[in-house]
C-alpha atoms as an extended CHARMM CRD file, in Angstrom:
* protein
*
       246  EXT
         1         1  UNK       CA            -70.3350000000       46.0530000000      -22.8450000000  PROA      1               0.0000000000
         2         2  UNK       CA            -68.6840000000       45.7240000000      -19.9790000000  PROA      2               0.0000000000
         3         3  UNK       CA            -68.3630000000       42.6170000000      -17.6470000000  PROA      3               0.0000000000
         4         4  UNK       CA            -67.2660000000       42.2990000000      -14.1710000000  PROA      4               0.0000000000
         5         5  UNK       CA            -65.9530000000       39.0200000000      -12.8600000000  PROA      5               0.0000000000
         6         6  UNK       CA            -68.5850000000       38.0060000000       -9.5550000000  PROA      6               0.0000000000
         7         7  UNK       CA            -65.8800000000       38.1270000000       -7.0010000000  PROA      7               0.0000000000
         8         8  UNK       CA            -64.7320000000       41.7030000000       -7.9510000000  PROA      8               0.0000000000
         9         9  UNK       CA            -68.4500000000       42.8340000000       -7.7350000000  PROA      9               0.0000000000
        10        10  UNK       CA            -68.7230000000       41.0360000000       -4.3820000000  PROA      10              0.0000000000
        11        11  UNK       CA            -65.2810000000       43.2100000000       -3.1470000000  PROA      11              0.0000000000
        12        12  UNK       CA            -66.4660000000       46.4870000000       -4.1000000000  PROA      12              0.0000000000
        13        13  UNK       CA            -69.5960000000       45.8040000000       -2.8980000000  PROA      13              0.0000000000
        14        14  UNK       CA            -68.4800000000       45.0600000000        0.4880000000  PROA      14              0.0000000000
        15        15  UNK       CA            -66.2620000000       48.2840000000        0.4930000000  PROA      15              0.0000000000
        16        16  UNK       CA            -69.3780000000       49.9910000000       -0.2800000000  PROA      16              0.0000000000
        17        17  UNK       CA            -71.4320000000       48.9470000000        2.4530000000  PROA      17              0.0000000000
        18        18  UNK       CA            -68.2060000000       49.0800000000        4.9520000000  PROA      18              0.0000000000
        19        19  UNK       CA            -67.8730000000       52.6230000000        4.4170000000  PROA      19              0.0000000000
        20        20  UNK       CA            -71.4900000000       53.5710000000        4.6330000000  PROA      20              0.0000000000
        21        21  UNK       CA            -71.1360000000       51.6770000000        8.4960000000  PROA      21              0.0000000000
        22        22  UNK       CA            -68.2170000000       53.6310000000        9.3060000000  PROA      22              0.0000000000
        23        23  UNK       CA            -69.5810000000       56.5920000000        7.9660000000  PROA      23              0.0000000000
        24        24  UNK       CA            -73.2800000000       56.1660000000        9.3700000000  PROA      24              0.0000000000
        25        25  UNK       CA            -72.3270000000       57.6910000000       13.2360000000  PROA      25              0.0000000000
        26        26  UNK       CA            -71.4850000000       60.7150000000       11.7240000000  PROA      26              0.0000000000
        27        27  UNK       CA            -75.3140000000       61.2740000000       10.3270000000  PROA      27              0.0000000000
        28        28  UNK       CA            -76.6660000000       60.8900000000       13.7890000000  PROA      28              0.0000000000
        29        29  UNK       CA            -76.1780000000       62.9570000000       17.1050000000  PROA      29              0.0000000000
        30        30  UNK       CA            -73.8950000000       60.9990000000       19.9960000000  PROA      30              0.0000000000
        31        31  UNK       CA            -77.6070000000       59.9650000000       21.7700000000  PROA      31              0.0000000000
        32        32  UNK       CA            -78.6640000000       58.6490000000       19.1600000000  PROA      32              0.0000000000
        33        33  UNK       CA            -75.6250000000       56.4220000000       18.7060000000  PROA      33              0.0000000000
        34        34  UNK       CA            -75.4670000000       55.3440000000       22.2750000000  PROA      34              0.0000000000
        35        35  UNK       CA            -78.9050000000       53.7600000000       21.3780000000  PROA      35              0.0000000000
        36        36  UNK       CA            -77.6450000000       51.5610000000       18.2180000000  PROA      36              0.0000000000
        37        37  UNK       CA            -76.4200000000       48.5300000000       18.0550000000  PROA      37              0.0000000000
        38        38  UNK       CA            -73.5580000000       47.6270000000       20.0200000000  PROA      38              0.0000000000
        39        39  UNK       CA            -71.8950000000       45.6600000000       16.4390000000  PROA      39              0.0000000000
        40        40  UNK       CA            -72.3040000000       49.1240000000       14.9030000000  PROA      40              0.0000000000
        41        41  UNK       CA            -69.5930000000       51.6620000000       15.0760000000  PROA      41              0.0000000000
        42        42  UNK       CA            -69.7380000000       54.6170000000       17.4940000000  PROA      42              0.0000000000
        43        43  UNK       CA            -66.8300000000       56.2080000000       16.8080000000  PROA      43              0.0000000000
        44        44  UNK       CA            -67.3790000000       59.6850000000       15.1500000000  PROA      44              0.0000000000
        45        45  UNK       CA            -65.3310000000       62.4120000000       13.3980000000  PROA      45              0.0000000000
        46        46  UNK       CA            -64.5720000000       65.2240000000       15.5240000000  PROA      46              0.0000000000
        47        47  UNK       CA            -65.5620000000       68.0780000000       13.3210000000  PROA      47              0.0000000000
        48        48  UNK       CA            -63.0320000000       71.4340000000       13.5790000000  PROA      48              0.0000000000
        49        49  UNK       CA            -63.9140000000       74.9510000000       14.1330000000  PROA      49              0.0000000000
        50        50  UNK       CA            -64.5770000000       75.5270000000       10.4430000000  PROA      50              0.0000000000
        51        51  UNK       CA            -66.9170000000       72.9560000000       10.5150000000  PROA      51              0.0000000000
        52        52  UNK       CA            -69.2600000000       73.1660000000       13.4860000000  PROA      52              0.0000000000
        53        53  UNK       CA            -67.8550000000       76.7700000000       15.3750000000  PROA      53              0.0000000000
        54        54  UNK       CA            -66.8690000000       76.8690000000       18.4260000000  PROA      54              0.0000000000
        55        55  UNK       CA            -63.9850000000       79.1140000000       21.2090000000  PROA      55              0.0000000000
        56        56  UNK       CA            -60.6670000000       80.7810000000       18.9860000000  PROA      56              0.0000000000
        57        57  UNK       CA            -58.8960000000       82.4000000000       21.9970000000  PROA      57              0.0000000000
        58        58  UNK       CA            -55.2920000000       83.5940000000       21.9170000000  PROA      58              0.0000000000
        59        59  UNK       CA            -53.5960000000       84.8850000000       25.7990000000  PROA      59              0.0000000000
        60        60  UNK       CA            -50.8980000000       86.7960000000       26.0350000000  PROA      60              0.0000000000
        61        61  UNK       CA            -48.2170000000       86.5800000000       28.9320000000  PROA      61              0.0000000000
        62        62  UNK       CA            -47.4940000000       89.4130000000       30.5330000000  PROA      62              0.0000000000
        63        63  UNK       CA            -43.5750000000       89.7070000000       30.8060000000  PROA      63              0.0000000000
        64        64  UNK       CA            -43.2940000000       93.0550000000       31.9550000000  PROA      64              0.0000000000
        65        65  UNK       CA            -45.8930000000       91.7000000000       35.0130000000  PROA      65              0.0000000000
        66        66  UNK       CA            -43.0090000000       88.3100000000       35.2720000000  PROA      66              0.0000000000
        67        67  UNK       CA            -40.1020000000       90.7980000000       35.3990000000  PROA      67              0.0000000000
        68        68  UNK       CA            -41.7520000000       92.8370000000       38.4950000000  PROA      68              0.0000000000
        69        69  UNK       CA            -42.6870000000       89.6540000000       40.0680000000  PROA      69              0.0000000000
        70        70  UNK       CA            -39.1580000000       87.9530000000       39.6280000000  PROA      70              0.0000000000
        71        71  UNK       CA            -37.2990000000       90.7180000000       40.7980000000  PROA      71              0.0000000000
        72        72  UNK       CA            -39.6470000000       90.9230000000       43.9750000000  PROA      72              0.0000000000
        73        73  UNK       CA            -38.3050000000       87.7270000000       45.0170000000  PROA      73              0.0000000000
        74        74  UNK       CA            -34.8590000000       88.4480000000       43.9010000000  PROA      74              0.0000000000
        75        75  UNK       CA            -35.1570000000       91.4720000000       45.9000000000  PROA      75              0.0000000000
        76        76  UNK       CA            -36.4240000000       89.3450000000       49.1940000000  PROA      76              0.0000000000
        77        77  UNK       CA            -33.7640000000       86.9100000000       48.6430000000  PROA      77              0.0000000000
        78        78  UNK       CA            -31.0310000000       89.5450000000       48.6200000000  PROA      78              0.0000000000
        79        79  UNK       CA            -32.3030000000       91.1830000000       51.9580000000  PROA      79              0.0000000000
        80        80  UNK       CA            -32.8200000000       87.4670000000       53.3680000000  PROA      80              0.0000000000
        81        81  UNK       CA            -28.8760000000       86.7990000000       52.2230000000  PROA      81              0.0000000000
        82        82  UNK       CA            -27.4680000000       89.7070000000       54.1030000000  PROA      82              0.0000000000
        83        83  UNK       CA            -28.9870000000       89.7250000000       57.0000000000  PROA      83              0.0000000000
        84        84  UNK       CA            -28.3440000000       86.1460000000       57.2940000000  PROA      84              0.0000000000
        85        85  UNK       CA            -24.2510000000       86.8770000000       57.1890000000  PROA      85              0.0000000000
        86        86  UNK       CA            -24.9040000000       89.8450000000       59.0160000000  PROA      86              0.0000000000
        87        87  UNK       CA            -23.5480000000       92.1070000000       56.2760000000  PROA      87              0.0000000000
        88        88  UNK       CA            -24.7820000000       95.9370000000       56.7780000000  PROA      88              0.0000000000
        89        89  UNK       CA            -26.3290000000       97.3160000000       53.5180000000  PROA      89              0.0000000000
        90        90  UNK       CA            -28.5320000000      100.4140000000       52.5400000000  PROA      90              0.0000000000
        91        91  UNK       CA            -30.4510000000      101.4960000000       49.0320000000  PROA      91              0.0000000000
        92        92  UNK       CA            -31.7690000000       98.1000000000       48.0880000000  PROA      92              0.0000000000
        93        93  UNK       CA            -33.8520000000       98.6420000000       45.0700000000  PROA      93              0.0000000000
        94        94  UNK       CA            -35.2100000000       97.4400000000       41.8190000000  PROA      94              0.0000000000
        95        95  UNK       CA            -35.6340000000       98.2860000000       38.0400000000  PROA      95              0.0000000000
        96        96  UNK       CA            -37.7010000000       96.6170000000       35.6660000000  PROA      96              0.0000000000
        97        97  UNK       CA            -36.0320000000       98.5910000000       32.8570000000  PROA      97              0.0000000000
        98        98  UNK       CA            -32.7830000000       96.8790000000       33.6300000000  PROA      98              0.0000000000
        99        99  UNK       CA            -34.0200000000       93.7380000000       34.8350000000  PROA      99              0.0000000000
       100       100  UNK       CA            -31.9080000000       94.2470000000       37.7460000000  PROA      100             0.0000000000
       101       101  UNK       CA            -31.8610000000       94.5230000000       41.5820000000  PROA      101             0.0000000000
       102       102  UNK       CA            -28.9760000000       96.7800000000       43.2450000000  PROA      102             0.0000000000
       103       103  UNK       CA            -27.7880000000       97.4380000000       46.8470000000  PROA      103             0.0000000000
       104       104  UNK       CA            -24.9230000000       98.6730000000       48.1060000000  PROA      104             0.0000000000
       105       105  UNK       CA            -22.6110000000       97.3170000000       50.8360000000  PROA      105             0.0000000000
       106       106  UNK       CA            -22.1130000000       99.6910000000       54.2880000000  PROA      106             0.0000000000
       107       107  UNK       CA            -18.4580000000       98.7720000000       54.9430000000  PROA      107             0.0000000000
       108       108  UNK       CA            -16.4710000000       98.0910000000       51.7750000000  PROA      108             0.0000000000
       109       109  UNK       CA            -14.3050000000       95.5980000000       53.9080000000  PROA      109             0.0000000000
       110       110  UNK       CA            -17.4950000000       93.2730000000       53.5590000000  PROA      110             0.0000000000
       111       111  UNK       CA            -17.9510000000       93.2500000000       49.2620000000  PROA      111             0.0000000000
       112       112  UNK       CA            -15.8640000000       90.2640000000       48.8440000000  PROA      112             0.0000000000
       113       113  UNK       CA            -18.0440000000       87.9140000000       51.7270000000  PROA      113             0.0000000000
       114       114  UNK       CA            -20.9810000000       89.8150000000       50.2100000000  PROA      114             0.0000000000
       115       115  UNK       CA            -20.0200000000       89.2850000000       46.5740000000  PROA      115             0.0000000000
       116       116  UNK       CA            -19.4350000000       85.4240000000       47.5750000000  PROA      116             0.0000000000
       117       117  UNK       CA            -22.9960000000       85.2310000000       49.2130000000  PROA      117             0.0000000000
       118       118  UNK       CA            -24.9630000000       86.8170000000       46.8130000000  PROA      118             0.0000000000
       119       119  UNK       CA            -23.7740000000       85.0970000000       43.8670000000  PROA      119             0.0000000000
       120       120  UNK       CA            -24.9630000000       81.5560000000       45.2220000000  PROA      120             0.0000000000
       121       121  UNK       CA            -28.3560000000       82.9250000000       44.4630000000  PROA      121             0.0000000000
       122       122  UNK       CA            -27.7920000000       82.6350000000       40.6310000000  PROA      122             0.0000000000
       123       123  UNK       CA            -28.7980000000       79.2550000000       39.6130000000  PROA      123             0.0000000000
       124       124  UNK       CA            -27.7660000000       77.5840000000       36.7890000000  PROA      124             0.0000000000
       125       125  UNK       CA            -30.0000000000       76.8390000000       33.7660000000  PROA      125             0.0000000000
       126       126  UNK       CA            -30.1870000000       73.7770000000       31.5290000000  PROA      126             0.0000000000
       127       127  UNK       CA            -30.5910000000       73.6680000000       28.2580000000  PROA      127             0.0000000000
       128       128  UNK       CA            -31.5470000000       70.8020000000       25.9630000000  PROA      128             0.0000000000
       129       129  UNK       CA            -30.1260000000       66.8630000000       26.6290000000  PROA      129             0.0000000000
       130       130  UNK       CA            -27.4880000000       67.5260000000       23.9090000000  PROA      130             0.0000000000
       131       131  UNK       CA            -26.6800000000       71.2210000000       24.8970000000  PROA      131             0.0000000000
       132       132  UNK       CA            -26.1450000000       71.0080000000       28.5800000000  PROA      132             0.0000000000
       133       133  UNK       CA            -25.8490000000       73.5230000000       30.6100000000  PROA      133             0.0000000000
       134       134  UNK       CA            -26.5250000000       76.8850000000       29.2170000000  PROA      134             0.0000000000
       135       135  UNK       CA            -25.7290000000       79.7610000000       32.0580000000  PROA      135             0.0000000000
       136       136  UNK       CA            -27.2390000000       81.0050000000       35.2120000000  PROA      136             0.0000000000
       137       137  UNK       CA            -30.2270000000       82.3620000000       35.5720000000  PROA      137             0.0000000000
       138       138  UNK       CA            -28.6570000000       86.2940000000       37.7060000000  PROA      138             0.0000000000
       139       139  UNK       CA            -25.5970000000       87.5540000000       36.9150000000  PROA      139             0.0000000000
       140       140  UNK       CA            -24.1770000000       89.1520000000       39.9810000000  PROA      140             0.0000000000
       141       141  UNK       CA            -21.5130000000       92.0340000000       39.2500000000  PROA      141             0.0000000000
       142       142  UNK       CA            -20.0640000000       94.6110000000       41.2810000000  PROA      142             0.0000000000
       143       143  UNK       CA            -20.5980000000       98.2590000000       40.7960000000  PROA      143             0.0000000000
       144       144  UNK       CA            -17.6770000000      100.1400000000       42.1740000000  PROA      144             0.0000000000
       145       145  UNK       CA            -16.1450000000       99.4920000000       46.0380000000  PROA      145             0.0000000000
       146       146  UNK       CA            -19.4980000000       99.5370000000       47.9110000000  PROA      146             0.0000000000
       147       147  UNK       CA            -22.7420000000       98.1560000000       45.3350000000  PROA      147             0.0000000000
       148       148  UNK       CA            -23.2860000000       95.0680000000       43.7780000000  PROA      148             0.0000000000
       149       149  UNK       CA            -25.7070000000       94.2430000000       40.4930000000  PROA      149             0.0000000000
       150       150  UNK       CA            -27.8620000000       91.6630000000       40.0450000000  PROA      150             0.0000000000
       151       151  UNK       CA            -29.2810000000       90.9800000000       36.7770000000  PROA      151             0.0000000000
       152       152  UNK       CA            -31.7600000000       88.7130000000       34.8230000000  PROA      152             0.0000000000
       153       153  UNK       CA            -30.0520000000       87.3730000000       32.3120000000  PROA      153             0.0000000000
       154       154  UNK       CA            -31.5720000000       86.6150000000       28.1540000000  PROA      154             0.0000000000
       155       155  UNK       CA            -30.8380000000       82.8860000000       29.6440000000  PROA      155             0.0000000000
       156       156  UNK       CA            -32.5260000000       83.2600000000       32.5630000000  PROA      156             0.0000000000
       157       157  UNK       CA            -35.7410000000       85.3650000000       30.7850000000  PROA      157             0.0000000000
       158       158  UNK       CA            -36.1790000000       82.3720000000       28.3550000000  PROA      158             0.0000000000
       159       159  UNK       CA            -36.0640000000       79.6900000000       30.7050000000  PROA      159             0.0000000000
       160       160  UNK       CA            -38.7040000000       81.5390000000       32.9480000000  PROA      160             0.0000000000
       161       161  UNK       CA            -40.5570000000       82.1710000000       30.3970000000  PROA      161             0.0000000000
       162       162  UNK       CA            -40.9480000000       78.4720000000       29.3650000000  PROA      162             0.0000000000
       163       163  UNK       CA            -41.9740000000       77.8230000000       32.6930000000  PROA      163             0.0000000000
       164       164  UNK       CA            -44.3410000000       79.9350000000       32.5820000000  PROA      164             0.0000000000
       165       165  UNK       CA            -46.5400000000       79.1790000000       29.5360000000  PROA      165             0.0000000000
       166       166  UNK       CA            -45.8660000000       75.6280000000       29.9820000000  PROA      166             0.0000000000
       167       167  UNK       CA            -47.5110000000       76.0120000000       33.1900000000  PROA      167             0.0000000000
       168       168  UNK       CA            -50.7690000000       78.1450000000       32.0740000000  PROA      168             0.0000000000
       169       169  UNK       CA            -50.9100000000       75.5130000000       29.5050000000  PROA      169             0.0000000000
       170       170  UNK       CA            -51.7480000000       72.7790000000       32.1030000000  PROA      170             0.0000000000
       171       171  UNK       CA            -53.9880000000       75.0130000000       34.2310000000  PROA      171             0.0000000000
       172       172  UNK       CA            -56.0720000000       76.1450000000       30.9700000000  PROA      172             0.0000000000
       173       173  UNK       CA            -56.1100000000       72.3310000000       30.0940000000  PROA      173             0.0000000000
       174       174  UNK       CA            -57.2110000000       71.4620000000       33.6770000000  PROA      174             0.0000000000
       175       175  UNK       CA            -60.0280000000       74.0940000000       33.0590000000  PROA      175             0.0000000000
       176       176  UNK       CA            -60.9160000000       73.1230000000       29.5200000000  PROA      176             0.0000000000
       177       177  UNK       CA            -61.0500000000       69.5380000000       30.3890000000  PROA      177             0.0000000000
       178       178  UNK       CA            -63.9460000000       70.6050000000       32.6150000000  PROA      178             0.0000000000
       179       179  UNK       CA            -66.5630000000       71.3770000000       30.3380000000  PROA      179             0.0000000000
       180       180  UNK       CA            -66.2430000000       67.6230000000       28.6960000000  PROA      180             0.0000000000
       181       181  UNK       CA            -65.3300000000       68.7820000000       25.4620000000  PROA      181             0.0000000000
       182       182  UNK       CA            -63.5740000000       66.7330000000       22.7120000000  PROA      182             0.0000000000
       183       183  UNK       CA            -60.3070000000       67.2930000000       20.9150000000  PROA      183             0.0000000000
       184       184  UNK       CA            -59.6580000000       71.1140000000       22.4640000000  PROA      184             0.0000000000
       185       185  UNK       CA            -55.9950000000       72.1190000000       21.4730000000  PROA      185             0.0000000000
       186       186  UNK       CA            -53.8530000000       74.0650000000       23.6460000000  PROA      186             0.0000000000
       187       187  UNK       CA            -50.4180000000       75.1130000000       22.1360000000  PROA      187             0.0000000000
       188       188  UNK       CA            -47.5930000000       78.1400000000       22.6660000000  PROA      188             0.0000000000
       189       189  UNK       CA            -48.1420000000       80.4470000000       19.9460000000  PROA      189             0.0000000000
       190       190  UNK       CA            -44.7660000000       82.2430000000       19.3860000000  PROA      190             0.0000000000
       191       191  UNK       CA            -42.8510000000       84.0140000000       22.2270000000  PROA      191             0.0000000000
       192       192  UNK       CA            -45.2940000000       84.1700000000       24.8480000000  PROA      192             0.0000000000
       193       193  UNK       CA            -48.8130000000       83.6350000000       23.6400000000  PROA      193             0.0000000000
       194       194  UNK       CA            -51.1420000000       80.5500000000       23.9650000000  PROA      194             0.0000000000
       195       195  UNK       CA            -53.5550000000       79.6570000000       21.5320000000  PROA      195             0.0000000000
       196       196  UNK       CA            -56.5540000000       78.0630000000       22.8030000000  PROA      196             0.0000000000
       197       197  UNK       CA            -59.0640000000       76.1280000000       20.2740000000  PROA      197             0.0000000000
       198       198  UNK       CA            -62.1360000000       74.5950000000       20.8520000000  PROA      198             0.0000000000
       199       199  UNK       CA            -64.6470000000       72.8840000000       19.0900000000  PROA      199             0.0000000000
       200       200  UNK       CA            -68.0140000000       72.9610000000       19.4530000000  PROA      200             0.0000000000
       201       201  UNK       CA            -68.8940000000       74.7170000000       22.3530000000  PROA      201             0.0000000000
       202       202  UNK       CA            -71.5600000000       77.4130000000       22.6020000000  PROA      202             0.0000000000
       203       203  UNK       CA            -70.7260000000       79.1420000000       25.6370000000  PROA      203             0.0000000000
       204       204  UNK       CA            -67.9010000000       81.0640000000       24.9540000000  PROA      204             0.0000000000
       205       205  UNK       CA            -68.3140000000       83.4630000000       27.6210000000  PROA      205             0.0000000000
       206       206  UNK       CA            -68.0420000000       80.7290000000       29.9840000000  PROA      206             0.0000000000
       207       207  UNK       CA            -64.7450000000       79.1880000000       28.9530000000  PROA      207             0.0000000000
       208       208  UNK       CA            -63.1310000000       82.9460000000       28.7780000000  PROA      208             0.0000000000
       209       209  UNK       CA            -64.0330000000       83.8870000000       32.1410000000  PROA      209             0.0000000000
       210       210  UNK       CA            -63.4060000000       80.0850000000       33.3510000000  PROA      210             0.0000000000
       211       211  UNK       CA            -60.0720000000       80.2770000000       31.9990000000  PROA      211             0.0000000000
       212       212  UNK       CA            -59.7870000000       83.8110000000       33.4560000000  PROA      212             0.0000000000
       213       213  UNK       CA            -60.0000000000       83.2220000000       36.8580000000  PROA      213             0.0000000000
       214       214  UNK       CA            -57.5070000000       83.6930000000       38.9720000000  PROA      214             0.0000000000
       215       215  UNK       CA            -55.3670000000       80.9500000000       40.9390000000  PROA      215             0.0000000000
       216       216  UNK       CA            -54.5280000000       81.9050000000       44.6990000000  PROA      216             0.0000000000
       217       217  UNK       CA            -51.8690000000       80.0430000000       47.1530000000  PROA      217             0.0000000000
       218       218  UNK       CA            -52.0890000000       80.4650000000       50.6510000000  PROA      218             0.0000000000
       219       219  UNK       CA            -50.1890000000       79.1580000000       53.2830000000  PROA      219             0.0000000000
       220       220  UNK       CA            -52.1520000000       78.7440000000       56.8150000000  PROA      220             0.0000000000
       221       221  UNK       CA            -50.8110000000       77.6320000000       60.5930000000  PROA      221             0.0000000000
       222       222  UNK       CA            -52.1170000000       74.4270000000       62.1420000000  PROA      222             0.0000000000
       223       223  UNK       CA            -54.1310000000       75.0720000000       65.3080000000  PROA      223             0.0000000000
       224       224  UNK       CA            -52.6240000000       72.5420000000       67.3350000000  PROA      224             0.0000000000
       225       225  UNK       CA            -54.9840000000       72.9020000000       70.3030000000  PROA      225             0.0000000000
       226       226  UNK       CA            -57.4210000000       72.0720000000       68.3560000000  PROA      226             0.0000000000
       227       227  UNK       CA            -59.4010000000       68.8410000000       67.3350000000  PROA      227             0.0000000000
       228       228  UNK       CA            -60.5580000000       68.5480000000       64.0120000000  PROA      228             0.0000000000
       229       229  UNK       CA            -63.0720000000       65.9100000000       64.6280000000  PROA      229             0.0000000000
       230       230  UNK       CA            -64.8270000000       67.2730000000       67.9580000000  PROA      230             0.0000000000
       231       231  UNK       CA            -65.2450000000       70.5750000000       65.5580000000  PROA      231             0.0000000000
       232       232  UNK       CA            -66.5300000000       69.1470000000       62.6670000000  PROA      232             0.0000000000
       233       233  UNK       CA            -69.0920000000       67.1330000000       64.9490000000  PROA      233             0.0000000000
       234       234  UNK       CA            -69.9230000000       70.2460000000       66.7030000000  PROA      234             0.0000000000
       235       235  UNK       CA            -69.7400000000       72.4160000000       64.4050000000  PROA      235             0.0000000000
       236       236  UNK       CA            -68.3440000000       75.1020000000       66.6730000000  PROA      236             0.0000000000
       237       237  UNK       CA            -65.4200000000       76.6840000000       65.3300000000  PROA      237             0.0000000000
       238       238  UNK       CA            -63.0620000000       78.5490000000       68.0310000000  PROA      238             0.0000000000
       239       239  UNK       CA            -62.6880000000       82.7650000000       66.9100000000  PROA      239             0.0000000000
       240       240  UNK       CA            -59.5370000000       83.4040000000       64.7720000000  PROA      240             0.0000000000
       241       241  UNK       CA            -59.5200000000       79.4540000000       63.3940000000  PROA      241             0.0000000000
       242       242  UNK       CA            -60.6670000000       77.9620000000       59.8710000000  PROA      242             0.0000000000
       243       243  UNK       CA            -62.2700000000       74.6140000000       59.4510000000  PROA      243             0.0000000000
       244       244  UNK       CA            -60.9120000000       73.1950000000       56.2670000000  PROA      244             0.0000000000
       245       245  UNK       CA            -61.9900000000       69.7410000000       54.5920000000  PROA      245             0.0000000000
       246       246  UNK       CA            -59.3470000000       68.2140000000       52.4200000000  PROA      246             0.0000000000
């Protein structure tokens, strides 16, 4: 027969009864548990989507959509450039096949001051804290006596492309956050994708088109005949002007 010294009886026993406290929020919905004892422990288990269901979502970035966009600025900043150095210049165009904006240069006398100007609008790119700097984010070639190339580099893509999910990251977080749900994980899935995960919520729907919605910046003039206070008191305002509370 066996025969267990008191103290080691004692031990287990306390283990026992220990876990079962720990355990015990876990048997009981959170309302419950705000009710309980204060000595008691509150803390409970998040449970995954295997366990209690909940949003599996996976996004895609659209590169093809970045490209156009990127090259729509490019584009802008090339026209700004030239006029700017009064440089003549004709067939300014894009391609997203090529990643690449092109114009060409009315007097060839003026490719070198244009070659000069347009390549200050290729940044440069940094890599990791070991690597350093990795390349610039255009490459700017000529293309004969009278056109010059301007071209999204692999460096460039990658870079942007970070920036990009990194930021819809933080705006799906912002948006997740808002429902008050527990332990949601947001993470780059690969290339360009974002997997979104979270627990325990029951409308789906919801999150998807939450997380849908589209983000708009606008930039508006200050009326600066106008008072602000007098308006909002009044509540009259003048045609053509916006009251906006921030």
């Amino acid at each position: 027969m066996l025969h267990f010294q008191r103290w080691k009886l004692i031990l287990v026993f306390g283990i026992v009864v220990a876990g079962i406290l720990f355990a015990l929020p876990n048997m009981f919905p959170a309302a419950t548990m705000a009710r309980m004892p204060a000595w008691l422990p509150h803390k409970q288990v998040n449970l995954g989507l295997d366990l209690q269901g909940g949003a599996h979502l996976l996004y895609q970035l659209d590169e093809k959509e970045m490209v156009d966009d990127w090259l729509n600025t490019v584009r802008g900043d090339v026209r700004e450039t030239l006029r700017r150095t009064h440089i003549g210049y004709t067939d300014l165009s894009q391609d997203v096949a090529t990643r690449s904006v092109s114009v060409k240069i009315r007097d060839a006398a003026e490719m070198d001051k244009a070659d000069t100007e347009l390549k200050k609008l290729a940044q440069p790119v940094g890599g990791s804290v070991f690597a350093g700097f990795s390349g610039y984010d255009i490459d700017v070639a000529r293309q004969g006596d009278d056109a010059v190339t301007l071209t999204l580099t692999d460096v460039g893509m990658t870079h942007r492309l970070g920036s990009a999910i990194q930021a819809s990251i933080e705006t799906i977080r912002r948006r997740v956050d808002a429902f008050g749900t527990t332990e949601p994980s947001i993470q780059r899935e690969g290339r360009n994708r974002i997997l979104v995960q979270v627990p325990g919520i029951q409308d789906v729907e919801r999150l998807k088109t939450l997380i849908g919605k589209t983000g708009k910046l606008e930039f508006k003039l200050v009326d600066p005949s106008a008072n602000a206070v007098q308006i909002a008191a009044s509540k009259q305002v003048p045609p053509g002007d916006e009251l906006v509370y921030g």
